[in-house]
CSV table of C-alpha atoms and ligand atoms in Angstrom, one decimal:
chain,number,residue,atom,x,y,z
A,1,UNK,CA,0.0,0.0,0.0
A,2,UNK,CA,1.3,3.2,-1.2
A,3,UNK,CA,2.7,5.7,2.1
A,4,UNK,CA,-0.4,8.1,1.4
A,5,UNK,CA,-2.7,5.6,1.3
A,6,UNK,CA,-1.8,3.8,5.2
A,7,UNK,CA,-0.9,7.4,7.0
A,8,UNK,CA,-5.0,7.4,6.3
A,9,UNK,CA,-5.6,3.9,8.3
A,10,UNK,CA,-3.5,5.1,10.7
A,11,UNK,CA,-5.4,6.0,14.0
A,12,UNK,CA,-5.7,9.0,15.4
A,13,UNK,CA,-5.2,8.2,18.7
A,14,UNK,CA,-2.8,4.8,19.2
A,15,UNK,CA,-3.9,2.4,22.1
A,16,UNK,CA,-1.1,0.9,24.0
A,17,UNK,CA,-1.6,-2.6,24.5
A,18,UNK,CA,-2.4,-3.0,27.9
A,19,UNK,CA,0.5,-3.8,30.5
A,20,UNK,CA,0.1,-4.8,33.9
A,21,UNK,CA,2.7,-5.6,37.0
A,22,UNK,CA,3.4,-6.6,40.0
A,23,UNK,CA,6.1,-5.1,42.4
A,24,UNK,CA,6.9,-6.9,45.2
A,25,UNK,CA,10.0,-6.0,47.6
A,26,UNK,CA,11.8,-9.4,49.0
A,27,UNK,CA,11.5,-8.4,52.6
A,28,UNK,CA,9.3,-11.2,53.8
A,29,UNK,CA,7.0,-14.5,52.0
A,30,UNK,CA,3.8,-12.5,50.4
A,31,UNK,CA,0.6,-12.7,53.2
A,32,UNK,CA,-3.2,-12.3,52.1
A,33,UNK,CA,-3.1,-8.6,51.5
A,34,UNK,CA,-0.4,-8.7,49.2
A,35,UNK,CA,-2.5,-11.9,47.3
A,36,UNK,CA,-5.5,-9.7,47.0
A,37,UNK,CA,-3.7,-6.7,45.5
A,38,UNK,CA,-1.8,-9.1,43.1
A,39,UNK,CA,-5.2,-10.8,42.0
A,40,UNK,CA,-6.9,-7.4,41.2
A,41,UNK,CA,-3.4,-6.6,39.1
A,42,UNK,CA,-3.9,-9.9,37.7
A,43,UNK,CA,-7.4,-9.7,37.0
A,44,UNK,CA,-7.6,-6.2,35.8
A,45,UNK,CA,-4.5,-7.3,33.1
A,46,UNK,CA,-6.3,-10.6,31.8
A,47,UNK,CA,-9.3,-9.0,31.6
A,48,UNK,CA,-8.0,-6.3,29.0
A,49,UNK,CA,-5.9,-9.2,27.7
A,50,UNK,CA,-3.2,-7.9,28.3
A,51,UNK,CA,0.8,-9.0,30.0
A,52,UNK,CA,0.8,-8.8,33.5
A,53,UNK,CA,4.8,-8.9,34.9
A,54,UNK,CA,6.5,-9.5,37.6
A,55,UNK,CA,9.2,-7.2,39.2
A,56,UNK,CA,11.2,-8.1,41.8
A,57,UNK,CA,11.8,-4.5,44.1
A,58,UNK,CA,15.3,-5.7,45.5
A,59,UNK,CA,16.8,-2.1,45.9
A,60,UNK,CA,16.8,-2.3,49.8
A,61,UNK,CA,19.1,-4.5,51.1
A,62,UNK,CA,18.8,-4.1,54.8
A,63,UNK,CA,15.3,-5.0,54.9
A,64,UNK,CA,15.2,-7.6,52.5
A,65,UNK,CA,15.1,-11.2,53.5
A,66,UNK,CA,17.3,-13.9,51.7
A,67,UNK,CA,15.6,-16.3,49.7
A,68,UNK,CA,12.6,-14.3,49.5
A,69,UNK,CA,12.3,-13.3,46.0
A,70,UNK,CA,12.4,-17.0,45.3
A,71,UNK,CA,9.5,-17.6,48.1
A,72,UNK,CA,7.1,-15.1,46.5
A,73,UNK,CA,7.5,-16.5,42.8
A,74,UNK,CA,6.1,-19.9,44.3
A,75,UNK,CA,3.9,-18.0,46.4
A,76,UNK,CA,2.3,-16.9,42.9
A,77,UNK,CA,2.8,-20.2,41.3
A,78,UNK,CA,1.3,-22.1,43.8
A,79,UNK,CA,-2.2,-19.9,43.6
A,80,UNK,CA,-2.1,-19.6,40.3
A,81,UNK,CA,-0.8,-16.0,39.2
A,82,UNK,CA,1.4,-16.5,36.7
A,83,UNK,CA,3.4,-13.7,34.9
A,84,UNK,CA,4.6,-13.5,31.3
A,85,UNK,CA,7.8,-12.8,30.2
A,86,UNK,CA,11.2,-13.0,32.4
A,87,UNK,CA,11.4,-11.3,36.1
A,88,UNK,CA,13.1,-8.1,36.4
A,89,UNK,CA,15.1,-7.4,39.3
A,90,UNK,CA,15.7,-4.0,40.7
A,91,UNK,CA,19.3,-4.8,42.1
A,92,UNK,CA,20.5,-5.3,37.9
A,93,UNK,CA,18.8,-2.0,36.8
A,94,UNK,CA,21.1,0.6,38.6
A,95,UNK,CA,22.8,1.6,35.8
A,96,UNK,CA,19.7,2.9,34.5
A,97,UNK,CA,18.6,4.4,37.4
A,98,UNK,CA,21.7,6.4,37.6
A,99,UNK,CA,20.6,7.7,33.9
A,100,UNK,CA,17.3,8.8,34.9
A,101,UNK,CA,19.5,10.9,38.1
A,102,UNK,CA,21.4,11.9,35.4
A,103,UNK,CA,18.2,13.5,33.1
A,104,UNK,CA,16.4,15.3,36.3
A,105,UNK,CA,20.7,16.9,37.1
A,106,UNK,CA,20.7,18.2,33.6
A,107,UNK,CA,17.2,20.1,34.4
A,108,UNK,CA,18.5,21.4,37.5
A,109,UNK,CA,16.0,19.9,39.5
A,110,UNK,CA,18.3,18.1,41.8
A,111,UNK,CA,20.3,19.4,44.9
A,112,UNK,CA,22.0,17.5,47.9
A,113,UNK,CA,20.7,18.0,51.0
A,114,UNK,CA,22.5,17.5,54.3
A,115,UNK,CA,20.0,18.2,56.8
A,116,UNK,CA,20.4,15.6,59.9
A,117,UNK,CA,17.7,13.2,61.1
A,118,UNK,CA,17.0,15.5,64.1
A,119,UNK,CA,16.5,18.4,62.1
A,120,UNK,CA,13.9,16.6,59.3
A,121,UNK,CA,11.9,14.9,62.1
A,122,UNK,CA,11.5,18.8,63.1
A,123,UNK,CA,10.0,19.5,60.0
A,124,UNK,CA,7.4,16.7,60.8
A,125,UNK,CA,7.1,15.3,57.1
A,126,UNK,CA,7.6,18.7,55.1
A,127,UNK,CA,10.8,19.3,53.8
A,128,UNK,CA,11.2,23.2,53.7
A,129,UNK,CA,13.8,23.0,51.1
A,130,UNK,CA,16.5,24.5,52.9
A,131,UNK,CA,19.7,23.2,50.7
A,132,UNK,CA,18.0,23.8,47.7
A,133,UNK,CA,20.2,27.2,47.7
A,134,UNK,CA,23.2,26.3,49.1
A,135,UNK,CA,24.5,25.6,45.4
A,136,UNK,CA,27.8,23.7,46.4
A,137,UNK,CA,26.8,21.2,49.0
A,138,UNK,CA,29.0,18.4,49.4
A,139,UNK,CA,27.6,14.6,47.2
A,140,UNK,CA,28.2,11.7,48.5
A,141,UNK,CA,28.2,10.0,51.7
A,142,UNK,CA,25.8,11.3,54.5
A,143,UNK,CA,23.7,13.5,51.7
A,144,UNK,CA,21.1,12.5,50.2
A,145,UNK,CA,19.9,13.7,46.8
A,146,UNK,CA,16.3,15.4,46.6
A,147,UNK,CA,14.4,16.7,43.4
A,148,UNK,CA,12.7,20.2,44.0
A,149,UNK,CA,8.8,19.9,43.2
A,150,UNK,CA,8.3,23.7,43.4
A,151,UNK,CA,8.0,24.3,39.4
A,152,UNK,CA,5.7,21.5,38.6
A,153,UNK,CA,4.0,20.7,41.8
A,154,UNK,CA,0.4,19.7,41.4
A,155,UNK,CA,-0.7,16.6,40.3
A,156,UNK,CA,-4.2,15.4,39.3
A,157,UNK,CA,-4.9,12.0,38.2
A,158,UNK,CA,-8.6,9.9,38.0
A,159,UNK,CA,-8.0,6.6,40.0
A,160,UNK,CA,-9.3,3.7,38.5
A,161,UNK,CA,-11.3,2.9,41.8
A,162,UNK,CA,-11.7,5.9,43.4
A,163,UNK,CA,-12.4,8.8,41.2
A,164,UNK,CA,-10.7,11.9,40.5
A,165,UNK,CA,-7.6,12.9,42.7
A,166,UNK,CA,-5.1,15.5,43.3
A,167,UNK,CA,-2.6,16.4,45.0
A,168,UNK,CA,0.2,19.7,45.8
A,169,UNK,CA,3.6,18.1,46.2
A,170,UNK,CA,4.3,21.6,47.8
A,171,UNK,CA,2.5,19.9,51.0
A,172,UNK,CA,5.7,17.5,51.7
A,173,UNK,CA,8.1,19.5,49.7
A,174,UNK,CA,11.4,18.1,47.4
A,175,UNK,CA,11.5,14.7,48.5
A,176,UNK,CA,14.7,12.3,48.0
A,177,UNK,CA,15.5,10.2,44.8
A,178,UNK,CA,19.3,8.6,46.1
A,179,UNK,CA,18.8,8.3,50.4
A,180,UNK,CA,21.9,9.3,52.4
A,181,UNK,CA,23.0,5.3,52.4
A,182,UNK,CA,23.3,5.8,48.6
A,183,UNK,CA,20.6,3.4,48.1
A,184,UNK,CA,18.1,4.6,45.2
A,185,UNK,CA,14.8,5.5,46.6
A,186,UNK,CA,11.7,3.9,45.5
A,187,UNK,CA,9.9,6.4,44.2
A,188,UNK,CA,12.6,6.9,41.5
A,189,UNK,CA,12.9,2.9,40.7
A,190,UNK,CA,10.0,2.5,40.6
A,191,UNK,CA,8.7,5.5,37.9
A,192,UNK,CA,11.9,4.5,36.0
A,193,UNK,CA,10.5,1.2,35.5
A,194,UNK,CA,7.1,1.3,35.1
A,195,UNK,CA,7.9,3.5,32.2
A,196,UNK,CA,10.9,0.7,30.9
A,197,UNK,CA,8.1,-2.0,31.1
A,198,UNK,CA,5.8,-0.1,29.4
A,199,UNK,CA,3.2,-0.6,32.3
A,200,UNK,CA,-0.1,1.1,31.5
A,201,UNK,CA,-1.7,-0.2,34.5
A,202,UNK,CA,-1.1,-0.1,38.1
A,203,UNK,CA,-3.2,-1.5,40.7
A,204,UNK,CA,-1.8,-2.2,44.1
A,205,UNK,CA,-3.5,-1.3,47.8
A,206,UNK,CA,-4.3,1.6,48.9
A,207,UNK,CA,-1.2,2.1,51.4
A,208,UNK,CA,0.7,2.8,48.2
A,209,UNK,CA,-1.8,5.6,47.2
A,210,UNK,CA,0.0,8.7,48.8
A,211,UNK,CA,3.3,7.8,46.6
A,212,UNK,CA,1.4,7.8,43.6
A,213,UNK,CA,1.7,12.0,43.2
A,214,UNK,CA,5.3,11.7,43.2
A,215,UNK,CA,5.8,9.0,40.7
A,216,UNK,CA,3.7,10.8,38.2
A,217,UNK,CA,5.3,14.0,38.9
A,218,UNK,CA,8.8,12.0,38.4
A,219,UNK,CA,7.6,10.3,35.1
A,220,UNK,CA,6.3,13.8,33.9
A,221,UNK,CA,9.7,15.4,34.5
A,222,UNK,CA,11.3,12.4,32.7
A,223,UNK,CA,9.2,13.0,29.9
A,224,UNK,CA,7.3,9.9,29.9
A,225,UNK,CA,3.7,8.6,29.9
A,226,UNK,CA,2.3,8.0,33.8
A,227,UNK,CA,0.8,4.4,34.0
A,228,UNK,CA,-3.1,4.8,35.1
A,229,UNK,CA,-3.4,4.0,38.8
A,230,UNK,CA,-5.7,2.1,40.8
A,231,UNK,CA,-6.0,1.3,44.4
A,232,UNK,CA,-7.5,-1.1,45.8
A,233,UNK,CA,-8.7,-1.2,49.9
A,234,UNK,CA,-6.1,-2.6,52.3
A,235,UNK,CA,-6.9,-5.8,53.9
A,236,UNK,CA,-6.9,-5.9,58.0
A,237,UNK,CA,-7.1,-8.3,60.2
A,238,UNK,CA,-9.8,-8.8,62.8
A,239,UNK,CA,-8.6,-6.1,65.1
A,240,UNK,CA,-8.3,-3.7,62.1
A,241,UNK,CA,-5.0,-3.7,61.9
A,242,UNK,CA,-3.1,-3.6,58.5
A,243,UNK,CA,-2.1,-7.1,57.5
A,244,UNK,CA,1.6,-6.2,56.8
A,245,UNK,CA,4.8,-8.1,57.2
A,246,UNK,CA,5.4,-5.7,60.2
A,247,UNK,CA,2.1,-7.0,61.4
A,248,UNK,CA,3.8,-10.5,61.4
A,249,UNK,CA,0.6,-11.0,58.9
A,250,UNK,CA,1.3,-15.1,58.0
A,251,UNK,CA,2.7,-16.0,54.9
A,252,UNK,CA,0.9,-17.9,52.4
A,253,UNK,CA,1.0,-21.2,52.3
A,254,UNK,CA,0.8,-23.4,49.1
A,255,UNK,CA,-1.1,-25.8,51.0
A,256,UNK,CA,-4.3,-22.9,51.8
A,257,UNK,CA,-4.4,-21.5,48.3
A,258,UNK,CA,-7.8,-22.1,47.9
A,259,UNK,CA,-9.1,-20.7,51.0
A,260,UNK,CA,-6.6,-17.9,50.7
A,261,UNK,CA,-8.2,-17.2,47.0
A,262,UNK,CA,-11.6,-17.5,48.4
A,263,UNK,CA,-10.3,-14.9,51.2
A,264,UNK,CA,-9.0,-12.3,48.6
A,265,UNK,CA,-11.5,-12.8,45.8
A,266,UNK,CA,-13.9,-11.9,49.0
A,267,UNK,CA,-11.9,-9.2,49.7
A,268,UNK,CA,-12.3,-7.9,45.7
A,269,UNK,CA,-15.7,-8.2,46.2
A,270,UNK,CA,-16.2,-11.4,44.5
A,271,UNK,CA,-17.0,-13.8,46.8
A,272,UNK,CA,-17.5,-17.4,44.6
A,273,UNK,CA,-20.6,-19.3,45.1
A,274,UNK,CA,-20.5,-22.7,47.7
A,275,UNK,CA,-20.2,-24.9,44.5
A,276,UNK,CA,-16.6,-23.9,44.4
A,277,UNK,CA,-15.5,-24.2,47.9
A,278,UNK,CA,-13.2,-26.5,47.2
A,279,UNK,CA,-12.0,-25.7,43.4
A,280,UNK,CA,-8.5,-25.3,43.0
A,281,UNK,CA,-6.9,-21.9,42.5
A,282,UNK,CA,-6.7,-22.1,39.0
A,283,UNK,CA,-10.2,-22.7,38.7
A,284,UNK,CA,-11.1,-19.9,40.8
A,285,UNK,CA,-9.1,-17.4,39.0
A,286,UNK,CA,-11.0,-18.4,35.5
A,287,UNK,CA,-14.4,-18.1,37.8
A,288,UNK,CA,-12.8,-14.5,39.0
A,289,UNK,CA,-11.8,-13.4,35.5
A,290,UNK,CA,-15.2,-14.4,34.3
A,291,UNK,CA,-16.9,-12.1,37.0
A,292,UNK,CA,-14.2,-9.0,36.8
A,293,UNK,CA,-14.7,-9.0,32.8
A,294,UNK,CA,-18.9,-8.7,33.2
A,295,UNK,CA,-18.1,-5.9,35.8
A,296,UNK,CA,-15.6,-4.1,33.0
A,297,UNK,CA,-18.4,-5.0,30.1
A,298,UNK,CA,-21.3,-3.0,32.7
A,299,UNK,CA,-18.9,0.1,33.1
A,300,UNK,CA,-18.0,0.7,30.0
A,301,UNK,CA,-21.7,0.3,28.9
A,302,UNK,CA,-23.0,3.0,31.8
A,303,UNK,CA,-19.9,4.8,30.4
A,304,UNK,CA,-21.2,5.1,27.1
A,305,UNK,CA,-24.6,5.3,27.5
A,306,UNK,CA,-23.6,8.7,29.9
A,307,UNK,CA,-21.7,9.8,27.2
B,401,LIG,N1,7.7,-2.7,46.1
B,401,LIG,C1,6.6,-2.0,46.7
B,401,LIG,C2,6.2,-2.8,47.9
B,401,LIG,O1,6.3,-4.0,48.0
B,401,LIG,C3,5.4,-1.8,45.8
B,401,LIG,C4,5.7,-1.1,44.6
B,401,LIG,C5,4.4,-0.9,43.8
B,401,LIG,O2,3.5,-1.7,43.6
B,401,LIG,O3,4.4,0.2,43.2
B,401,LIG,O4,5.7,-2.2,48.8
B,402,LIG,ZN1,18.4,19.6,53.7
């Protein structure tokens, strides 16, 4: 077909094919919260047929646990998540990290700040961006690196399961990219990435939702396409405390996967019907997928009918 000719075919707007993750950091076995915000990832991904990948967050080495990147990959095997393509691990992705530092430096929106623990837990959470001006202050070891927020700071976004939100980054202030340890914080990894894999779609629990502002706001300054985000309630316990690691929240075992996918299908909102009390995972994420794609056919048919 002559050039003319296909620039007509070509679409005015082009879809990205739908890419989905999850993010996991190896500091303990995976417990039922972090099941039921890798099933709605899952879902969500499947359901748009689209990928859905696994990243292993292993940037942290004091509070990561050995062995338990390996755990959580059988973790997911055993209830029936399974990822395409291979894992990517944090701890081989420096380099580009590094090159992302590298982009923000050249736009002068990084400084070093050296303000001691005493002094920021003064500030209470609101970094008043006191070595923004101090132009030559020493890099390295004990300063950590922070990106100033006060050019571009307000961020608006429409979460996938709660509506439209926003946020001003002047509330918390230039927050830090490389800590004081030297370690790359997660907020830069993590935008870094999700841009690298394409991601087009984040869903993960609610405890994440307050980083959300600043990884857009990173991504925007990087030049790149934000992911929509999604989060989804966290799970407590039955004193309503967050099931964490912290917590001491169990780990899942492979034996219980199908009462723990009974328990975090529940938890979705889905709870499957007495005939499957005993189905195996695999069964109960087709009988999930099923139920999650009929809720995405009724939305986007409200959606267009309120057009
Ligand atoms: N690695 C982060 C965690 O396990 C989650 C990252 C994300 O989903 O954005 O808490
Ligand atoms: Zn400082």
């Amino acid at each position: 077909m002559p050039e003319a000719q296909l620039r007509t075919f070509r679409p005015a707007v082009v879809m990205r094919r739908y890419v989905g993750r999850f993010a996991p950091s190896p500091t303990g076995p995976l417990h039922l919260g972090s099941l039921a915000a890798a099933l709605a990832s899952y879902l969500d991904a499947r359901a748009h047929r689209g990928r859905w990948l696994l990243r292993i967050e292993d940037i942290d080495p004091p509070r990561e646990l050995p062995g338990a990147a390996e755990t959580i990959a059988r973790q997911l095997e055993a209830h029936g998540l399974l990822w395409d393509d291979a894992i990517i691990y944090q701890s081989q992705r420096l380099s580009y990290y590094e090159a992302a530092l590298q982009r923000l430096s050249a736009r002068g929106l990084l400084y070093s700040c050296t303000c001691n623990r005493k002094r920021l837990r003064e500030l209470n959470g609101r970094y008043d961006g006191r070595c923004r001006e101090r132009a030559a202050n020493p890099q390295g070891s004990g300063s950590a690196l922070r990106v100033r927020v006060d050019q571009d700071p307000e961020v608006h976004y429409r979460d996938l399961l709660r509506g439209p939100q926003q946020a001003d980054l002047r509330d918390t202030g230039d927050f830090v990219i490389r800590r004081r340890d030297q370690l790359i914080a997660y907020q830069l990894a993590v935008a870094v990435d999700d841009a690298a894999q394409g991601v087009t779609h984040v869903l993960r629990g609610a405890d994440l939702a307050d980083s959300t502002p600043r990884q857009i706001f990173l991504l925007r300054q990087l030049g790149e396409t934000p992911p929509r985000y999604g989060h989804i309630p966290v799970m407590v316990d039955a004193c309503g405390r967050k099931l964490s690691k912290q917590n001491q929240a169990p780990a899942l075992l492979a034996a219980e996967a199908t009462a723990n996918m009974h328990r975090a299908l529940t938890w979705l909102g889905l709870p499957p019907p007495g005939e499957l009390a005993d189905a195996p995972s695999a069964e109960l994420i087709c009988w999930g997928l099923e139920r999650w794609s009929e809720i995405l056919r009724d939305e986007t048919a409200t959606y267009n009918k309120n057009k």
